[in-house]
C-alpha atoms as a printed R data frame, in Angstrom:
    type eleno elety resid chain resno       x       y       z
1   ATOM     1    CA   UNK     A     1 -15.532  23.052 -62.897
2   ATOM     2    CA   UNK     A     2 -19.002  21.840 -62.041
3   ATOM     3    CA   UNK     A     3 -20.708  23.680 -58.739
4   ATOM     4    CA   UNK     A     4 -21.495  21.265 -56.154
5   ATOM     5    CA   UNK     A     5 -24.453  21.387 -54.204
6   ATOM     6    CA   UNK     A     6 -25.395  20.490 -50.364
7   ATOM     7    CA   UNK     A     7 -28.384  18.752 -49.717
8   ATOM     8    CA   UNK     A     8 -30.776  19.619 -47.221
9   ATOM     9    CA   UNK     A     9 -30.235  16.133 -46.243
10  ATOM    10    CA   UNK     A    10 -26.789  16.483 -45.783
11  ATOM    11    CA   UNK     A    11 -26.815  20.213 -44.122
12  ATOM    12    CA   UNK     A    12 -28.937  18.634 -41.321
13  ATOM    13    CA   UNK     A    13 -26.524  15.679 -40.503
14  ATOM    14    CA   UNK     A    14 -23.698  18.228 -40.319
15  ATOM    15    CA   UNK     A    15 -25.713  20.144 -37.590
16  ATOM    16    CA   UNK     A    16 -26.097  16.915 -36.072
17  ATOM    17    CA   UNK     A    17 -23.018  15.793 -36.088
18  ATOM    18    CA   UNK     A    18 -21.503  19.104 -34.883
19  ATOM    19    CA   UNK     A    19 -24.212  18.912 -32.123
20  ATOM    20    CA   UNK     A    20 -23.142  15.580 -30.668
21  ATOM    21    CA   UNK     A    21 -19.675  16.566 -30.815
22  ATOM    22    CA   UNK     A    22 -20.517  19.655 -28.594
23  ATOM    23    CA   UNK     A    23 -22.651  18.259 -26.527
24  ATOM    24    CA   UNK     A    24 -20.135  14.774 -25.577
25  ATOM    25    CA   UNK     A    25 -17.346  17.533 -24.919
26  ATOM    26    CA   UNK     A    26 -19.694  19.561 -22.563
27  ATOM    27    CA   UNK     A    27 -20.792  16.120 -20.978
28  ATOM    28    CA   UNK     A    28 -17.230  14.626 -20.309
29  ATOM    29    CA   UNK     A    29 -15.993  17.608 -18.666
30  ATOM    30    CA   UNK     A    30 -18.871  18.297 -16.328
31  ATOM    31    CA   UNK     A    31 -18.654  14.233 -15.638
32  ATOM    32    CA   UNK     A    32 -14.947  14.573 -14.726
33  ATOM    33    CA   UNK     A    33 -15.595  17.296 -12.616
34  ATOM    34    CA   UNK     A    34 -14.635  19.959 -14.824
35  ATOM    35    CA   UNK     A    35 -16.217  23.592 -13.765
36  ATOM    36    CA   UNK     A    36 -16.095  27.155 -13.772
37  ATOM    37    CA   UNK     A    37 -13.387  29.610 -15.130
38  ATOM    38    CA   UNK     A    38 -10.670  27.211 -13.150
39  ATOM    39    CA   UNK     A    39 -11.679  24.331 -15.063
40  ATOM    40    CA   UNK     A    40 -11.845  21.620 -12.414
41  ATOM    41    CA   UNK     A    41 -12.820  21.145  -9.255
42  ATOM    42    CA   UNK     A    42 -10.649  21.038  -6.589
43  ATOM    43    CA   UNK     A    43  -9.438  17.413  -5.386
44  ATOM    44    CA   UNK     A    44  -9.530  17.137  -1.113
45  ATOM    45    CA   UNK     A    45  -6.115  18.080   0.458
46  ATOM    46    CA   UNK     A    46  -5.802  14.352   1.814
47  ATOM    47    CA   UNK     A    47  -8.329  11.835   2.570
48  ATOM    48    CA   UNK     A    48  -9.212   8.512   4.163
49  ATOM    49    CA   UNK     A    49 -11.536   6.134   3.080
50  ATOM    50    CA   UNK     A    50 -13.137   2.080   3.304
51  ATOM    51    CA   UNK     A    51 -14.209  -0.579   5.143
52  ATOM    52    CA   UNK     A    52 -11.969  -3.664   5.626
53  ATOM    53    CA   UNK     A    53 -12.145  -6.348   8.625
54  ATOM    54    CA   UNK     A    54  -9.435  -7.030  10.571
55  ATOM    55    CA   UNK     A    55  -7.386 -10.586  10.570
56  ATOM    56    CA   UNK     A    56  -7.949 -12.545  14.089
57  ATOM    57    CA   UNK     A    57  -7.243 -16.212  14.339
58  ATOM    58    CA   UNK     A    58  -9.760 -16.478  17.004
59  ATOM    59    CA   UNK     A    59 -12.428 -15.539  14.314
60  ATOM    60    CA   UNK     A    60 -13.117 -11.809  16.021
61  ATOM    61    CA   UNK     A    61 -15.280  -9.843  14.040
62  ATOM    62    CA   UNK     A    62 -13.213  -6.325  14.027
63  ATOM    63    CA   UNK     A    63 -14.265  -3.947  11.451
64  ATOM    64    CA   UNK     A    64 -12.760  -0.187  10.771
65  ATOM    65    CA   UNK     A    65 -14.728   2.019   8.235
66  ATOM    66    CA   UNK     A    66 -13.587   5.567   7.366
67  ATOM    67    CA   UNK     A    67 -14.447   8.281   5.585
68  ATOM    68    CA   UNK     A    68 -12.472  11.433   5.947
69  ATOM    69    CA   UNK     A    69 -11.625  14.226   4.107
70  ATOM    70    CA   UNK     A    70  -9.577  17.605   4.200
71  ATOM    71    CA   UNK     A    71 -10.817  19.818   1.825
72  ATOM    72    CA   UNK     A    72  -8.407  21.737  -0.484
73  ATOM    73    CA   UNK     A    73  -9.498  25.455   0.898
74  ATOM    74    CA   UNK     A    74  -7.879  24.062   4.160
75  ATOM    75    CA   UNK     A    75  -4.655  22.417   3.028
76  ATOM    76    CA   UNK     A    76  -2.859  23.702   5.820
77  ATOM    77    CA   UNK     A    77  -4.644  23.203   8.454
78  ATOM    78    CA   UNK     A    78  -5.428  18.925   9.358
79  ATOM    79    CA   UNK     A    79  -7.354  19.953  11.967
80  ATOM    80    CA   UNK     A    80 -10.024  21.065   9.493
81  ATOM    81    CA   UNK     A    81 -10.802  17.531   8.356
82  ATOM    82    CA   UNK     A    82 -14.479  16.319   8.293
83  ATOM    83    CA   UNK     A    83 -16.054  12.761   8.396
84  ATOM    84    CA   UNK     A    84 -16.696  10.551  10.409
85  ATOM    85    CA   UNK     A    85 -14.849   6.637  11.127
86  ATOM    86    CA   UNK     A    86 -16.516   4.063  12.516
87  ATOM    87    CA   UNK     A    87 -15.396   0.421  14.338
88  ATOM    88    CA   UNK     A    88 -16.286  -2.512  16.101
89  ATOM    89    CA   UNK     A    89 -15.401  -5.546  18.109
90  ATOM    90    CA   UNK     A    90 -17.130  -8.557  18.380
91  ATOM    91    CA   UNK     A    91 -16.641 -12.302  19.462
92  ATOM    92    CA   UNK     A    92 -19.190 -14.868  19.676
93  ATOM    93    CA   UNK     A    93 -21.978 -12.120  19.831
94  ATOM    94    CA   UNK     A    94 -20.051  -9.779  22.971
95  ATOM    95    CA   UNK     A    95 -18.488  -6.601  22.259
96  ATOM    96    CA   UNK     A    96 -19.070  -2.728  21.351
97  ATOM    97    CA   UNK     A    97 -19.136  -0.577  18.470
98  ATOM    98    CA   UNK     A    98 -18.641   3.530  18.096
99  ATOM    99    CA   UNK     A    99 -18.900   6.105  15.316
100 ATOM   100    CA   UNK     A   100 -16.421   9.559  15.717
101 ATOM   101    CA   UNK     A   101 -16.672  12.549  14.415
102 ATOM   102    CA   UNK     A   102 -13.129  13.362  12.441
103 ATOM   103    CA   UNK     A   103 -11.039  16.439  14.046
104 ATOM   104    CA   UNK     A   104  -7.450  15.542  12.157
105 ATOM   105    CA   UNK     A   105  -6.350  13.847   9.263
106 ATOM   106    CA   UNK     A   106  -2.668  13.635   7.960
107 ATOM   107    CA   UNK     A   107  -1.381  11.761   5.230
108 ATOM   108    CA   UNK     A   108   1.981  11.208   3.433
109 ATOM   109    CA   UNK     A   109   2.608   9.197   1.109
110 ATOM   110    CA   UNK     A   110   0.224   5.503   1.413
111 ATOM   111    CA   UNK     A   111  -0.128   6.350   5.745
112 ATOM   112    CA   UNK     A   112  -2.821   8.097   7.516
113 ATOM   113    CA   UNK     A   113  -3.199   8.964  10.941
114 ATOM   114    CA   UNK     A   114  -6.725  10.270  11.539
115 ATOM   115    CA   UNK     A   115  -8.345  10.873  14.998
116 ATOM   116    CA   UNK     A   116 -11.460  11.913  16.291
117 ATOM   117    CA   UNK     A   117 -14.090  12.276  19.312
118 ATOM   118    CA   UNK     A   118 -16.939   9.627  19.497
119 ATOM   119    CA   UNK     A   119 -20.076  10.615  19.387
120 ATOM   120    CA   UNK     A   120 -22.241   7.395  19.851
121 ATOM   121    CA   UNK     A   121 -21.426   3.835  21.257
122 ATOM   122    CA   UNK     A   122 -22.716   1.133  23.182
123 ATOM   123    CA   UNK     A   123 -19.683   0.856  25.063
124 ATOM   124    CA   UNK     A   124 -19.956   2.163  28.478
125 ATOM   125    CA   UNK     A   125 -17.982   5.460  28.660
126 ATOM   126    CA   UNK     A   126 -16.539   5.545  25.136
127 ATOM   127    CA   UNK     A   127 -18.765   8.909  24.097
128 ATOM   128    CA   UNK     A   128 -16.874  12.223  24.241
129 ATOM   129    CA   UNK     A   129 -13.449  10.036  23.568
130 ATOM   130    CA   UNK     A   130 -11.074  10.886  21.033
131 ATOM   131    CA   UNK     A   131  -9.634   8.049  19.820
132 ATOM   132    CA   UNK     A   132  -6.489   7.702  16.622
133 ATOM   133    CA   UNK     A   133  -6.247   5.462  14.475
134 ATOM   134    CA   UNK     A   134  -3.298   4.771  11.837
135 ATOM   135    CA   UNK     A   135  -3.681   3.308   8.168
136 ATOM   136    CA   UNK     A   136  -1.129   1.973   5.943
137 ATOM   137    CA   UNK     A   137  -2.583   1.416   2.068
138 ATOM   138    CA   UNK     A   138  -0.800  -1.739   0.474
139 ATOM   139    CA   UNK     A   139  -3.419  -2.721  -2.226
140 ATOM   140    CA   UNK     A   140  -5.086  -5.198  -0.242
141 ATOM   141    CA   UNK     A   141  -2.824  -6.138   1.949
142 ATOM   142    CA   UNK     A   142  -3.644  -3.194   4.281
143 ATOM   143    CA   UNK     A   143  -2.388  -2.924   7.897
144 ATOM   144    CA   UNK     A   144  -3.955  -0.602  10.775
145 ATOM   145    CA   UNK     A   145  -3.247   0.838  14.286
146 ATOM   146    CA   UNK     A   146  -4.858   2.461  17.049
147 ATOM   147    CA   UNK     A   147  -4.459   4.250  20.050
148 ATOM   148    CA   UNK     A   148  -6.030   2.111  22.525
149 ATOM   149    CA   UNK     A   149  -4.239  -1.075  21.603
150 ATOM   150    CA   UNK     A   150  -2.355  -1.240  24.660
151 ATOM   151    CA   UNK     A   151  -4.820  -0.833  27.211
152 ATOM   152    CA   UNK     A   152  -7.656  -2.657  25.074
153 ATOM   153    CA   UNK     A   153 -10.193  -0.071  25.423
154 ATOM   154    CA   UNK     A   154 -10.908   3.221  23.835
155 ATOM   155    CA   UNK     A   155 -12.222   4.038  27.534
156 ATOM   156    CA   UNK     A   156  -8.909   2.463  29.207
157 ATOM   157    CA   UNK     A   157  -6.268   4.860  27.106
158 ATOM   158    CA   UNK     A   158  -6.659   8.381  28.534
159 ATOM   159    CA   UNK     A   159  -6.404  11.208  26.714
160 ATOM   160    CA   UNK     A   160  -5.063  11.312  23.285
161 ATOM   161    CA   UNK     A   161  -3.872  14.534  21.154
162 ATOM   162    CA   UNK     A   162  -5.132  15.162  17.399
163 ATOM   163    CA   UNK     A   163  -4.244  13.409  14.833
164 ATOM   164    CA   UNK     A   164  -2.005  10.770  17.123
165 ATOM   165    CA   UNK     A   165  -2.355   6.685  16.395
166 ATOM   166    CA   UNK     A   166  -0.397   3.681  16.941
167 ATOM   167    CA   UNK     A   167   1.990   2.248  14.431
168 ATOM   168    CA   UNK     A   168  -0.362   0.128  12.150
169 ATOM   169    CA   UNK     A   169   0.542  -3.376  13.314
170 ATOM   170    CA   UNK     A   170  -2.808  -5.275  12.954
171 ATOM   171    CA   UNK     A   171  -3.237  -7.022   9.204
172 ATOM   172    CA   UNK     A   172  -6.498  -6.267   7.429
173 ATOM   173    CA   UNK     A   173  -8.688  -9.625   6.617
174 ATOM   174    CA   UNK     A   174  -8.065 -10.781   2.964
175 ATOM   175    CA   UNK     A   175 -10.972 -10.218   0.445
176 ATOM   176    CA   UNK     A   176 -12.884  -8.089   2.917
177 ATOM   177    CA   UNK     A   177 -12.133  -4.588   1.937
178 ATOM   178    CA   UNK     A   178  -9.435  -1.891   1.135
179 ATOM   179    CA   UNK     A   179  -8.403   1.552   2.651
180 ATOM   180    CA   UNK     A   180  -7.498   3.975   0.141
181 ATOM   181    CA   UNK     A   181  -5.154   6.913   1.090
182 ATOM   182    CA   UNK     A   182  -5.028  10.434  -0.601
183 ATOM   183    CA   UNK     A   183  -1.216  11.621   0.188
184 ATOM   184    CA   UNK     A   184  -1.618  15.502   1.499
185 ATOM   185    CA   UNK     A   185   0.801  17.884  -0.209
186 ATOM   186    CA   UNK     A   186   0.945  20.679   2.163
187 ATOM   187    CA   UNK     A   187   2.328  24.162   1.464
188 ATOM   188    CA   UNK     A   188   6.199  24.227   2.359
């Protein structure tokens, strides 16, 4: 039996080879959020995000953006959500925007109710506020709710518990955004 020999050559595209190999592993599974002894990172407990406009005949200019978030170390607790949702109203150049800051999130299953106190608007009154507001996820086809929609005004409703909205009646604008909802799985 003849003795084969390896080339230097071919030693040093082994080590190569073995070195890409190693190094695409380590680089997938810090890019999917792989880390530590646990081996991944924990995903938020539930979560709201998007923008989308709202449908109006009339042509109003209603937009809803979210982005809220209840972190896994506080899974039972909604009242530990963070973020902040914004919205606004406007018709041939009159209305009012405001930006809260997020003190409840639920989910289940494609709904989220998510509430908060606003912190800045130019509506007259609307600061210090909490306001709901309710999200159903349909791909696209997205509806929403919100707590002042039967007095008209955030300023108009009085006050409003955590994590309370209306049933999400109003139909989200084709082609002009989606909400995405992350169903919370809370300890039973």
């Amino acid at each position: 039996m003849k003795k084969r020999t390896v080339t230097r050559r071919a030693r040093i595209a082994a080590i190569g080879a073995a070195l890409l190999i190693t190094a695409g592993a380590t680089g997938s599974a810090v890019a999917s959020g792989e880390a530590g002894v646990t081996g991944k990172t924990p995903r938020d407990a539930a979560a709201l995000t998007g923008s989308a406009k709202l449908y109006r005949s009339l042509g109003d200019d209603i937009t809803f953006t979210f982005d809220a978030r209840l972190a896994a170390e506080h899974n039972d607790d909604p009242t530990r959500a963070t973020g902040t949702f914004r919205f606004s109203h406007f018709l041939h150049g009159e209305g009012a925007w405001a930006e809260a800051e997020v003190d409840c999130l639920i989910t289940g299953g494609k709904v989220a109710v998510v509430s908060g106190v606003i912190t800045r608007s130019d509506l007259e009154g609307a600061e210090g506020r909490r306001v709901g507001i309710t999200v159903h996820d349909l791909g696209g086809k997205d509806r929403l709710g919100y707590s002042w929609a039967s007095t008209g005004s955030p300023v108009d409703q009085g006050d409003v518990p955590k994590c309370v909205g209306s049933a999400p009646f109003e139909k989200v604008k084709h082609g002009t955004g989606d909400f995405r909802v992350l169903p919370w799985k809370p300890a039973l």
